[in-house]
mmCIF file with all atom_site columns, C-alpha atoms in Angstrom:
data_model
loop_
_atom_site.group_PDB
_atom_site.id
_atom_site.type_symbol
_atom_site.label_atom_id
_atom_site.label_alt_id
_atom_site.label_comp_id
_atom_site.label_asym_id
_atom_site.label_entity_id
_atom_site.label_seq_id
_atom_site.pdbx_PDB_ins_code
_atom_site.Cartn_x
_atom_site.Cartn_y
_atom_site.Cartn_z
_atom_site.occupancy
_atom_site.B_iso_or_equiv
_atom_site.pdbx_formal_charge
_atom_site.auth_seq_id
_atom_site.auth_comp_id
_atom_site.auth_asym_id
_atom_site.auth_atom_id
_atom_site.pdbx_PDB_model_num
ATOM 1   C CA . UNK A 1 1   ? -20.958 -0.310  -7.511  1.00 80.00 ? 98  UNK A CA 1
ATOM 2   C CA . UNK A 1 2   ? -22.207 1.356   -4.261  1.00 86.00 ? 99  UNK A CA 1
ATOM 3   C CA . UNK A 1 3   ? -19.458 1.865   -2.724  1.00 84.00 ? 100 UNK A CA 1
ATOM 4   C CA . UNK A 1 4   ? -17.409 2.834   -5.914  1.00 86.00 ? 101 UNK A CA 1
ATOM 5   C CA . UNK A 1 5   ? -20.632 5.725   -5.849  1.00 90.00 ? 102 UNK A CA 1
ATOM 6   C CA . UNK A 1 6   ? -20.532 6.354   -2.357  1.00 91.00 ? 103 UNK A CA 1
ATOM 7   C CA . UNK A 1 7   ? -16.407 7.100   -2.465  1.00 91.00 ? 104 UNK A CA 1
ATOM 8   C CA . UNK A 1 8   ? -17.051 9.407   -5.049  1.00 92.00 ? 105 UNK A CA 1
ATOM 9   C CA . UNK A 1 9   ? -19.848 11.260  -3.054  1.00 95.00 ? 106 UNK A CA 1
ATOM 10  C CA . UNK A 1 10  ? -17.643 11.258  -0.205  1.00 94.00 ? 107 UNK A CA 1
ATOM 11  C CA . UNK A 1 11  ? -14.767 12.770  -2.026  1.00 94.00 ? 108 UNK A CA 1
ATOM 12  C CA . UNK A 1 12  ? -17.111 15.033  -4.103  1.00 94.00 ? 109 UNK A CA 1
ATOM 13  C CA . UNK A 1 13  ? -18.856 16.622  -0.584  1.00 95.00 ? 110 UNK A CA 1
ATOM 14  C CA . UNK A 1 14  ? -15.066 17.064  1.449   1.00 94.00 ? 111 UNK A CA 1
ATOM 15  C CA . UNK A 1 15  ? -14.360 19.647  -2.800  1.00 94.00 ? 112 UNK A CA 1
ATOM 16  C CA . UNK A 1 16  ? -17.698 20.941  -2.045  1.00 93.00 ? 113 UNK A CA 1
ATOM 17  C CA . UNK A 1 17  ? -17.085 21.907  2.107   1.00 91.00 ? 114 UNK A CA 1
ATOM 18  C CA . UNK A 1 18  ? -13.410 22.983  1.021   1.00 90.00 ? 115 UNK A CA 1
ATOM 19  C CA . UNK A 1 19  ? -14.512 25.082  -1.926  1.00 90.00 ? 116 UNK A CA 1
ATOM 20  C CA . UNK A 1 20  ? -17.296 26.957  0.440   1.00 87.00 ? 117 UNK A CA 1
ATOM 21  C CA . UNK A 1 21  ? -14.673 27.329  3.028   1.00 85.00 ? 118 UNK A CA 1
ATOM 22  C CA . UNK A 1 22  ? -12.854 29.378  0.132   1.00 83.00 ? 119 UNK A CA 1
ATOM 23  C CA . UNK A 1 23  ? -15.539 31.121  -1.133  1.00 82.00 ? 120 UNK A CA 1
ATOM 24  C CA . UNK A 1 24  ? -16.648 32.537  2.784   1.00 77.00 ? 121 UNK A CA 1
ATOM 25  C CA . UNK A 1 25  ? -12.642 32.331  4.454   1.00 65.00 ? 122 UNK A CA 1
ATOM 26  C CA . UNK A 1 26  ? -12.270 32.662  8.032   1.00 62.00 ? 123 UNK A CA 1
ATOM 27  C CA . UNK A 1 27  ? -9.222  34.694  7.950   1.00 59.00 ? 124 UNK A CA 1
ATOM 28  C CA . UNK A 1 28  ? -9.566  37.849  6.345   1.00 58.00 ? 125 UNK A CA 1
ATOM 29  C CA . UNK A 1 29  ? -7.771  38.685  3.310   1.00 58.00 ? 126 UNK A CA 1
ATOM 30  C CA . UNK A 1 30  ? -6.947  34.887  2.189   1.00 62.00 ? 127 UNK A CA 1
ATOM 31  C CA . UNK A 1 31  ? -7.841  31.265  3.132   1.00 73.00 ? 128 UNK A CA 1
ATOM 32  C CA . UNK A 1 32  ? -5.711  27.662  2.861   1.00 76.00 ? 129 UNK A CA 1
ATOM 33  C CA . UNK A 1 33  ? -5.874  26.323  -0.412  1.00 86.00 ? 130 UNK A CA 1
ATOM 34  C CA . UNK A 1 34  ? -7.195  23.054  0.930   1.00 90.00 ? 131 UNK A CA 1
ATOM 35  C CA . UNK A 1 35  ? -8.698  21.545  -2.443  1.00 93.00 ? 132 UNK A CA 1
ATOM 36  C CA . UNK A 1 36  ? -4.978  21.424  -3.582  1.00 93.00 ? 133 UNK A CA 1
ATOM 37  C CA . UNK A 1 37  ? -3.917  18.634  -1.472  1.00 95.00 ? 134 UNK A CA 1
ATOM 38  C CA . UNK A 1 38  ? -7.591  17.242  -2.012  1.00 95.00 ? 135 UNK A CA 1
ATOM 39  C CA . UNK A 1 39  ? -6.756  16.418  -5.305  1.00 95.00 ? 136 UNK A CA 1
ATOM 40  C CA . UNK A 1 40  ? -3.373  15.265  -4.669  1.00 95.00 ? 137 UNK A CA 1
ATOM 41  C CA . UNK A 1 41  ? -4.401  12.957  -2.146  1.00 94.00 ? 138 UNK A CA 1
ATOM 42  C CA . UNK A 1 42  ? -7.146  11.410  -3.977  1.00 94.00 ? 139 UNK A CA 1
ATOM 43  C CA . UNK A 1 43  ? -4.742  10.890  -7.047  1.00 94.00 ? 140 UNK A CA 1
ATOM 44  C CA . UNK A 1 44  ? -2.695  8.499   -4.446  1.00 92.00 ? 141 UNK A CA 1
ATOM 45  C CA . UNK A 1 45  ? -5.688  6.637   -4.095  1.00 90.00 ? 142 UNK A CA 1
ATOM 46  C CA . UNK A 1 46  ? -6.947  6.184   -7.598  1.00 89.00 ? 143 UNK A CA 1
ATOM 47  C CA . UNK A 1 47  ? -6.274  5.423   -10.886 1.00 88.00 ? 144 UNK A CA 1
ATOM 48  C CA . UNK A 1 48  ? -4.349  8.083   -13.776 1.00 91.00 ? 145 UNK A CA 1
ATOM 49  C CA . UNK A 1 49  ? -7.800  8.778   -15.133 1.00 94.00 ? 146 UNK A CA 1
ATOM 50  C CA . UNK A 1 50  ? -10.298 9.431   -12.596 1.00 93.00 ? 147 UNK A CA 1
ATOM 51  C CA . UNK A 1 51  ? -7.057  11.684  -10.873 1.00 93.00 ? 148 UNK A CA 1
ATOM 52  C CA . UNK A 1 52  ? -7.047  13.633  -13.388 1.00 94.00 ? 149 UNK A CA 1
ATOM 53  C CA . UNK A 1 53  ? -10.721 14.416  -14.021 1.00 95.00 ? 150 UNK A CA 1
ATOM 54  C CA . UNK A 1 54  ? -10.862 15.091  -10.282 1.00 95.00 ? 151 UNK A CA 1
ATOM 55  C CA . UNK A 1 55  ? -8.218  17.522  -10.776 1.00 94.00 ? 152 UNK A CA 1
ATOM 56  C CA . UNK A 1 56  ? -9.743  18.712  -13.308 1.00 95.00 ? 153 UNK A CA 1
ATOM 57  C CA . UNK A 1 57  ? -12.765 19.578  -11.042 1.00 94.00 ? 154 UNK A CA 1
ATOM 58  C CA . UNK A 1 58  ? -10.859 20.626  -8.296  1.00 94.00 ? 155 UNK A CA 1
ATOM 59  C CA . UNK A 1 59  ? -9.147  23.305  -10.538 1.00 93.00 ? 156 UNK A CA 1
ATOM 60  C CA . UNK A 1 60  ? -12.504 24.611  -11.826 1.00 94.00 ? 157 UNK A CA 1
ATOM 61  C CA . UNK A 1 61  ? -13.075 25.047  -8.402  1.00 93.00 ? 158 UNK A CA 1
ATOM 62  C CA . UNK A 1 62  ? -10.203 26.589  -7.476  1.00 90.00 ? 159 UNK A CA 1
ATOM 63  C CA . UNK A 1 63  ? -10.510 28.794  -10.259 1.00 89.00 ? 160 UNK A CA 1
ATOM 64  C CA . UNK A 1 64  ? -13.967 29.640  -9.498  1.00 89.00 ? 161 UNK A CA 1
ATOM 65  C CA . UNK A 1 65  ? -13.093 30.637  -5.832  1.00 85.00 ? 162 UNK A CA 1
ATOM 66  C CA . UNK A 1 66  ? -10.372 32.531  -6.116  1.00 81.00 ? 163 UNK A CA 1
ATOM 67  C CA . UNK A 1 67  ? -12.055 35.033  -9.046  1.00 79.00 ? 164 UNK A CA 1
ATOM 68  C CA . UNK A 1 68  ? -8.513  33.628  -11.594 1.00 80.00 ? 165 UNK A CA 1
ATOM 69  C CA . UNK A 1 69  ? -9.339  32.574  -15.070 1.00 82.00 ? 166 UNK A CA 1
ATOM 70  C CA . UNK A 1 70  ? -11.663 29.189  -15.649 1.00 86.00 ? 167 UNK A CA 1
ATOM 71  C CA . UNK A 1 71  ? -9.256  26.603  -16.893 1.00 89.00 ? 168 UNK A CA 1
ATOM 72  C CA . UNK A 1 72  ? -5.871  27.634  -15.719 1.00 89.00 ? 169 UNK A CA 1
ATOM 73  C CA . UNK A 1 73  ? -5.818  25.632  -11.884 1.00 90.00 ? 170 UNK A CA 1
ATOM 74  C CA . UNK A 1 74  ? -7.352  23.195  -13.792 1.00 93.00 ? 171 UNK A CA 1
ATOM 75  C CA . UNK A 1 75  ? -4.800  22.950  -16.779 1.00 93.00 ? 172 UNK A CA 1
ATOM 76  C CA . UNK A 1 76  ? -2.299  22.670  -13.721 1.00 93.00 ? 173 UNK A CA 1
ATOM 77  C CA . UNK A 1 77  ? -3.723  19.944  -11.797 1.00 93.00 ? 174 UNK A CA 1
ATOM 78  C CA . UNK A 1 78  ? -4.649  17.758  -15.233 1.00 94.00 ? 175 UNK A CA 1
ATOM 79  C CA . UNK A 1 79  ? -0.870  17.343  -15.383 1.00 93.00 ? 176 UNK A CA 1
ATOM 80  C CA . UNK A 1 80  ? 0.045   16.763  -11.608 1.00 94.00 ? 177 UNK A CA 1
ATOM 81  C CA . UNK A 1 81  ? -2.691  14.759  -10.556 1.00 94.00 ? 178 UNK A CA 1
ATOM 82  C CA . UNK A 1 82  ? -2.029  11.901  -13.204 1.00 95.00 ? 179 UNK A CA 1
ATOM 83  C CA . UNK A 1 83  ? 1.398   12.301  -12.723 1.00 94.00 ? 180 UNK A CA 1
ATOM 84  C CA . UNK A 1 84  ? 0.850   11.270  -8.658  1.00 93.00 ? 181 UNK A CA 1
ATOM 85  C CA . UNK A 1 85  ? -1.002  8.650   -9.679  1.00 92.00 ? 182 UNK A CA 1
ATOM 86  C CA . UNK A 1 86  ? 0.719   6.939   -11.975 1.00 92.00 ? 183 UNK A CA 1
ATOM 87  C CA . UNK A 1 87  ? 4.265   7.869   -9.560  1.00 91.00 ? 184 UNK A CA 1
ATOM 88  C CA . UNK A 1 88  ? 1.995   6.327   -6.676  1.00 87.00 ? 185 UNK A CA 1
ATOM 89  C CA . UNK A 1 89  ? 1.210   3.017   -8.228  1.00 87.00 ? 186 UNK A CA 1
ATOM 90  C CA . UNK A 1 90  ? 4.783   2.263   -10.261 1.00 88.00 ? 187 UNK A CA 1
ATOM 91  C CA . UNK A 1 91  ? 7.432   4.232   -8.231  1.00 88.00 ? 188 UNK A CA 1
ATOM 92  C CA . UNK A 1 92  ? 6.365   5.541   -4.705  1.00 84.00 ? 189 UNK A CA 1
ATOM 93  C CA . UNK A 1 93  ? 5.013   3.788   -1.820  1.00 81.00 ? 190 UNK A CA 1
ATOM 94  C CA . UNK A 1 94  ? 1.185   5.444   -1.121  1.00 79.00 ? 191 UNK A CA 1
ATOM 95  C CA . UNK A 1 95  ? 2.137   6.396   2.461   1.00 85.00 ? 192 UNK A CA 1
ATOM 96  C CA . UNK A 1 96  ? 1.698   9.781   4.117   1.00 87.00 ? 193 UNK A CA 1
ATOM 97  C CA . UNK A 1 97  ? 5.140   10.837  3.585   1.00 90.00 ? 194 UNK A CA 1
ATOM 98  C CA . UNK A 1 98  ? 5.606   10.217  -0.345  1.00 90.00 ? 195 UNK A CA 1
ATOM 99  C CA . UNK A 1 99  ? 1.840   12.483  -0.611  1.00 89.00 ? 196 UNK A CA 1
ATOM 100 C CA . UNK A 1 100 ? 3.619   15.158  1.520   1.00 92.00 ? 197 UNK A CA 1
ATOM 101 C CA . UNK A 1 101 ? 6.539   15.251  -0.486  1.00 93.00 ? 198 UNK A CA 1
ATOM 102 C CA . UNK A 1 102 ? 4.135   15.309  -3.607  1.00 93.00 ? 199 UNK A CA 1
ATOM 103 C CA . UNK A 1 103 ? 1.685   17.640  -2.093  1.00 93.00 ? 200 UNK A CA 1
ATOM 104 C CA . UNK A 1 104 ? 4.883   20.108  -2.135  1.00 94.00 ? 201 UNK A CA 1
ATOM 105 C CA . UNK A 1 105 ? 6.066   19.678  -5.243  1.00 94.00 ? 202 UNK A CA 1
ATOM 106 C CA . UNK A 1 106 ? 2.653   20.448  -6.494  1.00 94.00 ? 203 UNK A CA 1
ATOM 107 C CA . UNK A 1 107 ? 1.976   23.286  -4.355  1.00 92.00 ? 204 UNK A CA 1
ATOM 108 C CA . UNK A 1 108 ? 5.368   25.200  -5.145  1.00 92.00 ? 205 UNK A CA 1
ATOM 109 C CA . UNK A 1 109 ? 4.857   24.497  -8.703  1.00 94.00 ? 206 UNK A CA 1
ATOM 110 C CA . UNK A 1 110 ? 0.819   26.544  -8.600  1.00 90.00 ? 207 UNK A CA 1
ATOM 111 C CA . UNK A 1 111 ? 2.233   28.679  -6.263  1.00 87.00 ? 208 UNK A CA 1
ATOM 112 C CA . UNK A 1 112 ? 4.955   29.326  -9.164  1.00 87.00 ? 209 UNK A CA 1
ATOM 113 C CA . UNK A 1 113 ? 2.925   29.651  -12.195 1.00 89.00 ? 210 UNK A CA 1
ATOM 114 C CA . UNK A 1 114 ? 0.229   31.654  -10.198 1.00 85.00 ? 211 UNK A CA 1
ATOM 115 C CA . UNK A 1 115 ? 2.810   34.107  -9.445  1.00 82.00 ? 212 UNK A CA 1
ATOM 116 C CA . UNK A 1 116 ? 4.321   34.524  -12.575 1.00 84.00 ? 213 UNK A CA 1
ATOM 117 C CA . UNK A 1 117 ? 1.122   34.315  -14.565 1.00 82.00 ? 214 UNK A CA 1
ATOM 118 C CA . UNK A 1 118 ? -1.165  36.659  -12.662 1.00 74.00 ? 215 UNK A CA 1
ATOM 119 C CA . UNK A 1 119 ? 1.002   38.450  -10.219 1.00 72.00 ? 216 UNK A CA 1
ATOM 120 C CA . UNK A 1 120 ? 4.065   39.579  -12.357 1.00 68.00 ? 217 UNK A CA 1
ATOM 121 C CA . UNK A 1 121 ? 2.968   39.791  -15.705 1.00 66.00 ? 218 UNK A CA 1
ATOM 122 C CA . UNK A 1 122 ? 0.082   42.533  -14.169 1.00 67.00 ? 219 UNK A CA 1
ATOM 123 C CA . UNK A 1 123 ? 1.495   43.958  -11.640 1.00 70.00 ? 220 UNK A CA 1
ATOM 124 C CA . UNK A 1 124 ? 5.316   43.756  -11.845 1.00 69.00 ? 221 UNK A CA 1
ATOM 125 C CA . UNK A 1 125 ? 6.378   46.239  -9.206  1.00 73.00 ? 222 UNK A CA 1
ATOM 126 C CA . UNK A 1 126 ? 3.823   45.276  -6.139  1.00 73.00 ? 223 UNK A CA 1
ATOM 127 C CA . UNK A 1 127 ? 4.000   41.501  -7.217  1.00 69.00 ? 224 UNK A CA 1
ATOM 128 C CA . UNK A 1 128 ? 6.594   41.110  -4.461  1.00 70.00 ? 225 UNK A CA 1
ATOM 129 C CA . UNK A 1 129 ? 3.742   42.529  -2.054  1.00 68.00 ? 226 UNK A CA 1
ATOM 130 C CA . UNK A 1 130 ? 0.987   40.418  -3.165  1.00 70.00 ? 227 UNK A CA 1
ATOM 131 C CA . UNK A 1 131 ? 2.882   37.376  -2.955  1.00 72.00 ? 228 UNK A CA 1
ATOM 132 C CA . UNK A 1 132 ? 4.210   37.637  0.662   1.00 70.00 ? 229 UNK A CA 1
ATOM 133 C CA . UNK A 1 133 ? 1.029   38.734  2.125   1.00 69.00 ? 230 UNK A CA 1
ATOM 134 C CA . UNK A 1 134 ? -1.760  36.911  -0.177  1.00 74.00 ? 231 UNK A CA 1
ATOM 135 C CA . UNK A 1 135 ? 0.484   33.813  -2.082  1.00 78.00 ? 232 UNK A CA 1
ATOM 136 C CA . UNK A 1 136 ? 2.303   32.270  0.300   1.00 80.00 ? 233 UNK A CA 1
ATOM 137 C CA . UNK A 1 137 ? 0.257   32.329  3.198   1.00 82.00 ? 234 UNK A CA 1
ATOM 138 C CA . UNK A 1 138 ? -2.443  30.725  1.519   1.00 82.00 ? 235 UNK A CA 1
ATOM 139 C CA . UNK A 1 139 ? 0.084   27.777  -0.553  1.00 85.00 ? 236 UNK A CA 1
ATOM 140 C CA . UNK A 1 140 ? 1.878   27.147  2.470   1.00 87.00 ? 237 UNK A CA 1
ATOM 141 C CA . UNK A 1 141 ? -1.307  26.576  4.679   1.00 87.00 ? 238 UNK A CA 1
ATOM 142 C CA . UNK A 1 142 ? -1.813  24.205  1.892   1.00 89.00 ? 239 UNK A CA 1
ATOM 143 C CA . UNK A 1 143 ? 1.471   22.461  2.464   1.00 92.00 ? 240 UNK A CA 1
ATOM 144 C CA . UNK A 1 144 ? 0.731   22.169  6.502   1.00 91.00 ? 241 UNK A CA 1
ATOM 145 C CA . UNK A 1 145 ? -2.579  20.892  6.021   1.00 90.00 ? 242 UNK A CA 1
ATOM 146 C CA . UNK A 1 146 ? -1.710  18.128  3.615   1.00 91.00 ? 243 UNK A CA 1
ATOM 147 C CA . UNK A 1 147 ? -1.249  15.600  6.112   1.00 93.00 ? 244 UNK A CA 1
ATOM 148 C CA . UNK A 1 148 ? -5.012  15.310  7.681   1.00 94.00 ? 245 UNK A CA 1
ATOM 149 C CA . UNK A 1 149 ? -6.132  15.756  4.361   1.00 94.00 ? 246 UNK A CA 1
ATOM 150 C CA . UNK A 1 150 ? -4.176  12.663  3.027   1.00 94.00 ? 247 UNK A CA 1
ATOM 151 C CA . UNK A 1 151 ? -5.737  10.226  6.373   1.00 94.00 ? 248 UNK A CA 1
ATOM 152 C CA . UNK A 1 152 ? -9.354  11.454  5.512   1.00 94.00 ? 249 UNK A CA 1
ATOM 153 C CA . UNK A 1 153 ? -8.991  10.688  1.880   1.00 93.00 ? 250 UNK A CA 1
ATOM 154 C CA . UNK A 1 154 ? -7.086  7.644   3.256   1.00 91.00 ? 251 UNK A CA 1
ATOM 155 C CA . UNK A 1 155 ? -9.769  6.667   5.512   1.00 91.00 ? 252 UNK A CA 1
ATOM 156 C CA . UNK A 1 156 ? -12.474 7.165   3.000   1.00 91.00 ? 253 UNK A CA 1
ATOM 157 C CA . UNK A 1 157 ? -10.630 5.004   0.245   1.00 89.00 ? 254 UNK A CA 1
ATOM 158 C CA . UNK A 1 158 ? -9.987  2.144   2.611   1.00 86.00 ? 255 UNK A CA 1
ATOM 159 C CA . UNK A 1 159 ? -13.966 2.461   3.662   1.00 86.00 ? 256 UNK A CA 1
ATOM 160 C CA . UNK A 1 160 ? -15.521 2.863   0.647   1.00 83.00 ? 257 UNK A CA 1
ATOM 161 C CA . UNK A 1 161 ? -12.814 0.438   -1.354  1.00 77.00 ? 258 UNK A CA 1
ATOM 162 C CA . UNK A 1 162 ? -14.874 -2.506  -2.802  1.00 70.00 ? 259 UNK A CA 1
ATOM 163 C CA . UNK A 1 163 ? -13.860 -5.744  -0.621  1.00 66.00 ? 260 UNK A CA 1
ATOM 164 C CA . UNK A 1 164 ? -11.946 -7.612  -3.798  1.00 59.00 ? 261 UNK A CA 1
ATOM 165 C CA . UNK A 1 165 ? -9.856  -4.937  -4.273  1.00 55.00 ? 262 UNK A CA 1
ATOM 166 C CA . UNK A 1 166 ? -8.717  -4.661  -0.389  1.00 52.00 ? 263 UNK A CA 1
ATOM 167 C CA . UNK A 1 167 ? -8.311  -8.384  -0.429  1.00 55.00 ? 264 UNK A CA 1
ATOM 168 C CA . UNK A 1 168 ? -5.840  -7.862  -3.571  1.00 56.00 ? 265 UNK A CA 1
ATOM 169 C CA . UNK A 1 169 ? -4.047  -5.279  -2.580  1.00 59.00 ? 266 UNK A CA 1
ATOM 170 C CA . UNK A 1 170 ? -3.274  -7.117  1.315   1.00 58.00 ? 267 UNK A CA 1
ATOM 171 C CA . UNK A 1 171 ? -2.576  -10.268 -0.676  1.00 58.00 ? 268 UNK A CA 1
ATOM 172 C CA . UNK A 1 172 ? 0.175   -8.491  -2.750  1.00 62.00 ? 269 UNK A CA 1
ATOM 173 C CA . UNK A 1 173 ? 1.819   -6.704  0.582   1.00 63.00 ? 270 UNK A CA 1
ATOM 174 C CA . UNK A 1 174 ? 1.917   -9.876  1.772   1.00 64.00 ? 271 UNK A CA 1
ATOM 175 C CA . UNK A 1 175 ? 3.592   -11.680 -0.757  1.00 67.00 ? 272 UNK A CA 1
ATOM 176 C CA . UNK A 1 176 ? 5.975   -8.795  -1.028  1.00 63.00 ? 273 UNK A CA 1
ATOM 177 C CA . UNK A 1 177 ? 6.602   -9.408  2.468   1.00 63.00 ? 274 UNK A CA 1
ATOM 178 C CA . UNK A 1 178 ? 7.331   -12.999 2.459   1.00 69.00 ? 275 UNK A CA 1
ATOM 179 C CA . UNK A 1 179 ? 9.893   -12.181 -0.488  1.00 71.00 ? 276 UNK A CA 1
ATOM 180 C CA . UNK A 1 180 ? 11.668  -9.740  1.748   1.00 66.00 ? 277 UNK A CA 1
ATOM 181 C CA . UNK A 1 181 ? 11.887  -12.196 4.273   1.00 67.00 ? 278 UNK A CA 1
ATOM 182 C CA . UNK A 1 182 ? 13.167  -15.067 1.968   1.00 68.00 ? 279 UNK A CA 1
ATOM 183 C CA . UNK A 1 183 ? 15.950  -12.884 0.730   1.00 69.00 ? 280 UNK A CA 1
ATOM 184 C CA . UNK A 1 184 ? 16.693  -12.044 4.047   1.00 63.00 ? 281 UNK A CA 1
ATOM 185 C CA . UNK A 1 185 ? 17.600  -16.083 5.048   1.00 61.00 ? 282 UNK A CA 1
ATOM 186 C CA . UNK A 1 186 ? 19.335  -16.438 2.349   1.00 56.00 ? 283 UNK A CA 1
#
């Protein structure tokens, strides 16, 4: 139960440093999106359920930092995040590759909808200019930054992980292993 708690805390204070670091930015003008591959890489780690209510948080956030409309990051990330998840524990392999790949896909996607949803529909003739010198900048930062995101959520899962579950989850790549290796002799 403690470390269950203090994973959560840890994961919680990295949203709350990320969403000050969006709320003050260092660069003038527009900041990496860094809470989007937050909550991608924490949906690796965890189940369908507690990805997408940390989404769902990390939208609010989102929303909340960049001045956009409560709800719509959020509406976003509610269908990504358990998506990941659930693609992470029947389909993909949780490595750092398969988040980056993820990350992307999630990225373009709110980079898409943000465009077409609060750029163009408002400003249709200088959405072109707020997208090349606000937008992408700050998605594609997003996308570059994905990968030491993805080892500190790594490293705090692994840390934090409740012993059991770490013994499970070695005793499965093992066996998986030893299968590989049997089909391999014969």
């Amino acid at each position: 139960m403690f470390r269950c708690f203090m994973r959560w805390f840890c994961y919680s204070a990295v949203l709350l440093v990320f969403y000050l670091w969006e709320v003050a930015p260092l660069i003038r003008g527009w900041c990496p999106l860094l809470i989007i591959p937050l909550a991608t890489s924490v949906a690796m780690f965890e189940g369908e359920l507690a990805a997408g209510v940390f989404g769902v948080f990390c939208g609010f956030m989102l929303d909340v930092a960049s001045g956009t409309l409560p709800g719509f990051s959020s509406l976003l990330l509610l269908i990504c995040c358990p998506l990941i998840s659930l693609l992470g524990q029947f389909i993909l392999r949780s490595n750092w590759l398969s988040h980056a790949a993820m990350n992307a896909v999630t990225v373009i996607f709110m980079c898409s909808m943000d465009f077409l949803m609060l750029h163009w529909v408002w400003e249709r003739e200088s959405s072109g200019i707020s997208f090349v010198r606000t937008l992408l900048p700050a998605y594609s930062w997003a996308i570059v930054f994905s990968i030491p995101i993805y080892f500190l959520v790594r490293h705090i899962s692994g840390k934090f992980r409740p012993k059991e579950e770490r013994r499970l989850e070695e005793a499965a790549a093992d066996s998986a292993a030893e299968e590989e290796i049997t089909k391999g002799e014969k």
